[in-house]
């Protein structure tokens, strides 16, 4: 079945540092890929998405590129802020699986001033 | 636009008791999801509805969990009887159809003691 694997946290960074969170996936078809973010005390929010190979999703300074050859969708931000402290979830949705949204385990990011 | 509403926000029950959670999706959204998020893990799909029909309930523990969406709008998830391992956050999400972005509610945090 479909699965998503992302790097375990917590990831602790200083403000203005570069952030990368690795995400790889297993799917039988051609999924759409997502990054969701969960800020403290809040619900899950869509951060960005990509629906086909080589697409780049971007939002709030975050970027991720859909790499079919490496089955990856790594999240990056060039200069993090304290307000980026949150848990980040990589997810996929595949039509062949009834469009079920499958999540990775989440990566907690803590940005220190 | 109002978001996905869930109630209650928190619930503490003893094992073997029953509990019910309610979800009101975004108006007009045909697809509704219930996810279970155990502490430190990613959300796991329990059940997916398309209007009032079940699309996927393969990971719903049907001996104790049940869900309904009788009029294709609100939904209720019930656990009876609860076990200690059911302690988790129960997330409801909706989307206009199964191909579009899913919007999440803030969840119900269940503690079984």
XYZ file of C-alpha atoms in Angstrom:
226
model
C 0.000 0.000 0.000
C 0.888 3.664 -0.124
C 3.257 5.013 2.507
C 5.171 8.165 3.400
C 8.438 8.292 5.294
C 9.847 11.506 6.672
C 12.810 12.325 8.836
C 12.274 12.105 12.537
C 12.616 15.157 14.690
C 12.888 17.195 16.584
C 14.877 19.499 14.371
C 16.267 22.436 16.306
C 17.559 25.453 14.396
C 18.571 29.018 14.983
C 16.644 31.836 13.363
C 17.707 32.497 9.739
C 19.117 28.985 9.347
C 18.339 26.775 6.340
C 15.718 24.073 6.876
C 15.357 20.791 5.014
C 12.891 18.061 5.938
C 13.255 14.881 3.916
C 10.209 13.024 2.649
C 10.047 9.917 0.486
C 7.002 7.990 -0.618
C 5.810 4.664 -1.950
C 2.815 4.567 -4.261
C 1.563 2.301 -7.006
C 0.455 5.101 -9.309
C 0.993 8.821 -9.700
C 0.071 10.547 -6.470
C -0.330 14.185 -5.607
C 2.031 15.270 -2.832
C 1.417 17.672 0.049
C 3.057 19.293 3.010
C 0.780 20.117 5.933
C 1.795 22.145 8.982
C 0.430 22.019 12.519
C 1.240 25.060 14.637
C 0.989 24.722 18.417
C -2.647 24.560 19.489
C -3.960 24.695 15.941
C -5.328 22.269 13.375
C -3.560 20.906 10.308
C -3.157 23.408 7.489
C -2.075 22.803 3.928
C 1.315 24.428 3.366
C 1.960 23.498 -0.259
C 1.273 20.850 -2.850
C 2.440 19.419 -6.172
C 0.304 17.293 -8.432
C 2.749 15.905 -10.975
C 6.416 15.122 -11.483
C 8.799 18.106 -11.510
C 6.120 20.444 -10.140
C 7.352 22.795 -7.436
C 4.998 23.798 -4.664
C 5.742 26.966 -2.716
C 4.189 29.036 0.054
C 5.411 31.303 2.869
C 9.026 30.892 1.735
C 8.805 27.100 1.792
C 9.401 25.038 -1.357
C 9.216 21.379 -2.327
C 9.801 19.730 -5.703
C 8.059 16.524 -6.780
C 10.882 14.152 -7.787
C 9.451 11.033 -9.382
C 12.856 9.472 -10.058
C 13.763 9.520 -6.372
C 10.153 9.326 -5.076
C 10.853 12.339 -2.899
C 9.244 15.625 -1.911
C 11.705 17.335 0.421
C 10.626 20.557 2.133
C 13.051 23.499 2.230
C 13.169 27.038 3.533
C 16.132 29.291 3.146
C 15.784 31.353 6.315
C 13.521 30.169 9.108
C 11.826 32.317 11.704
C 10.707 31.547 15.240
C 7.139 31.526 13.915
C 7.995 28.505 11.737
C 8.178 26.336 14.845
C 5.582 23.645 14.220
C 5.101 20.011 13.227
C 5.336 19.359 9.485
C 3.628 16.420 7.794
C 4.311 15.073 4.333
C 1.333 13.396 2.680
C 0.222 11.822 -0.572
C -3.084 11.289 -2.284
C -3.487 8.680 -4.991
C -6.483 8.193 -7.190
C -5.935 4.448 -7.412
C -6.298 4.309 -3.632
C -9.659 6.079 -3.638
C -7.992 9.444 -3.142
C -7.152 8.580 0.437
C -4.765 11.099 2.034
C -1.838 9.191 3.592
C 0.456 10.991 6.056
C 4.005 10.556 7.233
C 4.832 10.541 10.924
C 5.544 14.252 11.197
C 8.685 16.246 11.955
C 8.756 18.697 14.822
C 10.772 21.850 14.082
C 11.880 24.237 16.811
C 13.416 27.541 15.797
C 15.282 29.409 18.506
C 15.895 33.168 18.431
C -16.015 30.958 5.051
C -16.483 28.932 8.208
C -14.051 26.085 8.699
C -14.589 22.510 9.782
C -16.213 22.476 13.208
C -15.647 19.679 15.707
C -16.938 19.083 19.190
C -16.089 18.515 21.904
C -12.502 19.800 21.939
C -11.528 17.566 24.839
C -12.976 14.434 26.388
C -11.825 12.222 29.230
C -13.561 8.892 29.767
C -12.888 5.634 31.562
C -12.116 2.500 29.615
C -15.144 0.517 28.514
C -17.264 3.686 28.372
C -18.645 5.038 25.119
C -17.979 8.379 23.477
C -19.157 10.269 20.408
C -17.556 13.016 18.372
C -19.334 15.395 16.040
C -18.116 17.084 12.871
C -19.696 19.782 10.728
C -17.768 20.100 7.452
C -17.403 23.193 5.308
C -20.671 23.939 3.556
C -20.976 22.172 0.236
C -18.082 19.789 0.800
C -19.007 16.338 -0.425
C -16.026 14.430 0.976
C -15.565 13.983 4.719
C -12.729 12.201 6.510
C -12.137 11.025 10.062
C -8.505 10.584 11.108
C -6.950 9.275 14.306
C -3.710 10.954 15.390
C -1.889 9.221 18.202
C 0.641 11.390 20.042
C 3.881 11.640 18.089
C 2.465 10.008 14.947
C 0.906 11.169 11.709
C -2.857 11.083 11.183
C -4.279 7.714 10.170
C -7.446 7.558 8.098
C -10.322 5.830 9.847
C -13.114 6.434 7.365
C -13.845 8.482 4.255
C -17.335 9.488 3.132
C -18.442 10.757 -0.241
C -21.755 12.472 0.475
C -23.455 9.922 2.760
C -21.731 6.856 1.309
C -18.598 5.191 2.678
C -15.621 5.240 0.290
C -12.991 3.686 2.565
C -13.324 2.241 6.054
C -10.598 -0.375 5.764
C -8.735 0.880 8.854
C -11.765 1.455 11.059
C -11.862 -1.026 13.987
C -15.436 -1.980 13.315
C -15.839 -4.012 16.478
C -15.779 -0.799 18.507
C -15.819 2.166 16.145
C -18.736 3.358 14.038
C -19.386 6.448 11.964
C -22.303 7.866 10.074
C -23.120 10.759 7.816
C -26.808 10.302 7.377
C -27.745 13.396 5.367
C -24.413 13.880 3.653
C -23.538 16.843 5.890
C -22.693 16.383 9.579
C -20.960 13.261 10.767
C -20.637 11.416 14.055
C -17.855 9.052 15.090
C -18.555 6.739 18.015
C -16.356 4.461 20.094
C -17.967 1.767 22.217
C -16.391 0.433 24.353
C -13.272 2.586 24.564
C -9.831 1.134 25.247
C -6.752 2.826 26.654
C -5.093 2.717 23.223
C -7.894 4.843 21.769
C -6.379 7.882 23.470
C -5.614 10.199 20.550
C -6.743 13.300 18.716
C -9.620 12.615 16.340
C -9.498 14.871 13.319
C -12.286 15.595 10.899
C -11.539 16.988 7.455
C -13.584 17.861 4.405
C -12.997 18.667 0.761
C -15.231 19.752 -2.074
C -14.463 16.470 -3.757
C -11.900 13.729 -3.293
C -9.411 15.435 -5.617
C -9.142 18.802 -3.921
C -7.498 20.162 -0.805
C -8.711 18.751 2.499
C -9.446 21.255 5.278
C -9.047 20.044 8.844
C -10.875 20.862 12.036
C -9.019 21.458 15.298
C -9.733 17.951 16.471
C -11.083 16.296 19.602
C -8.488 15.157 22.105
C -9.669 11.926 23.753
C -8.062 10.573 26.889
C -9.109 7.122 28.046
C -8.163 6.353 31.656
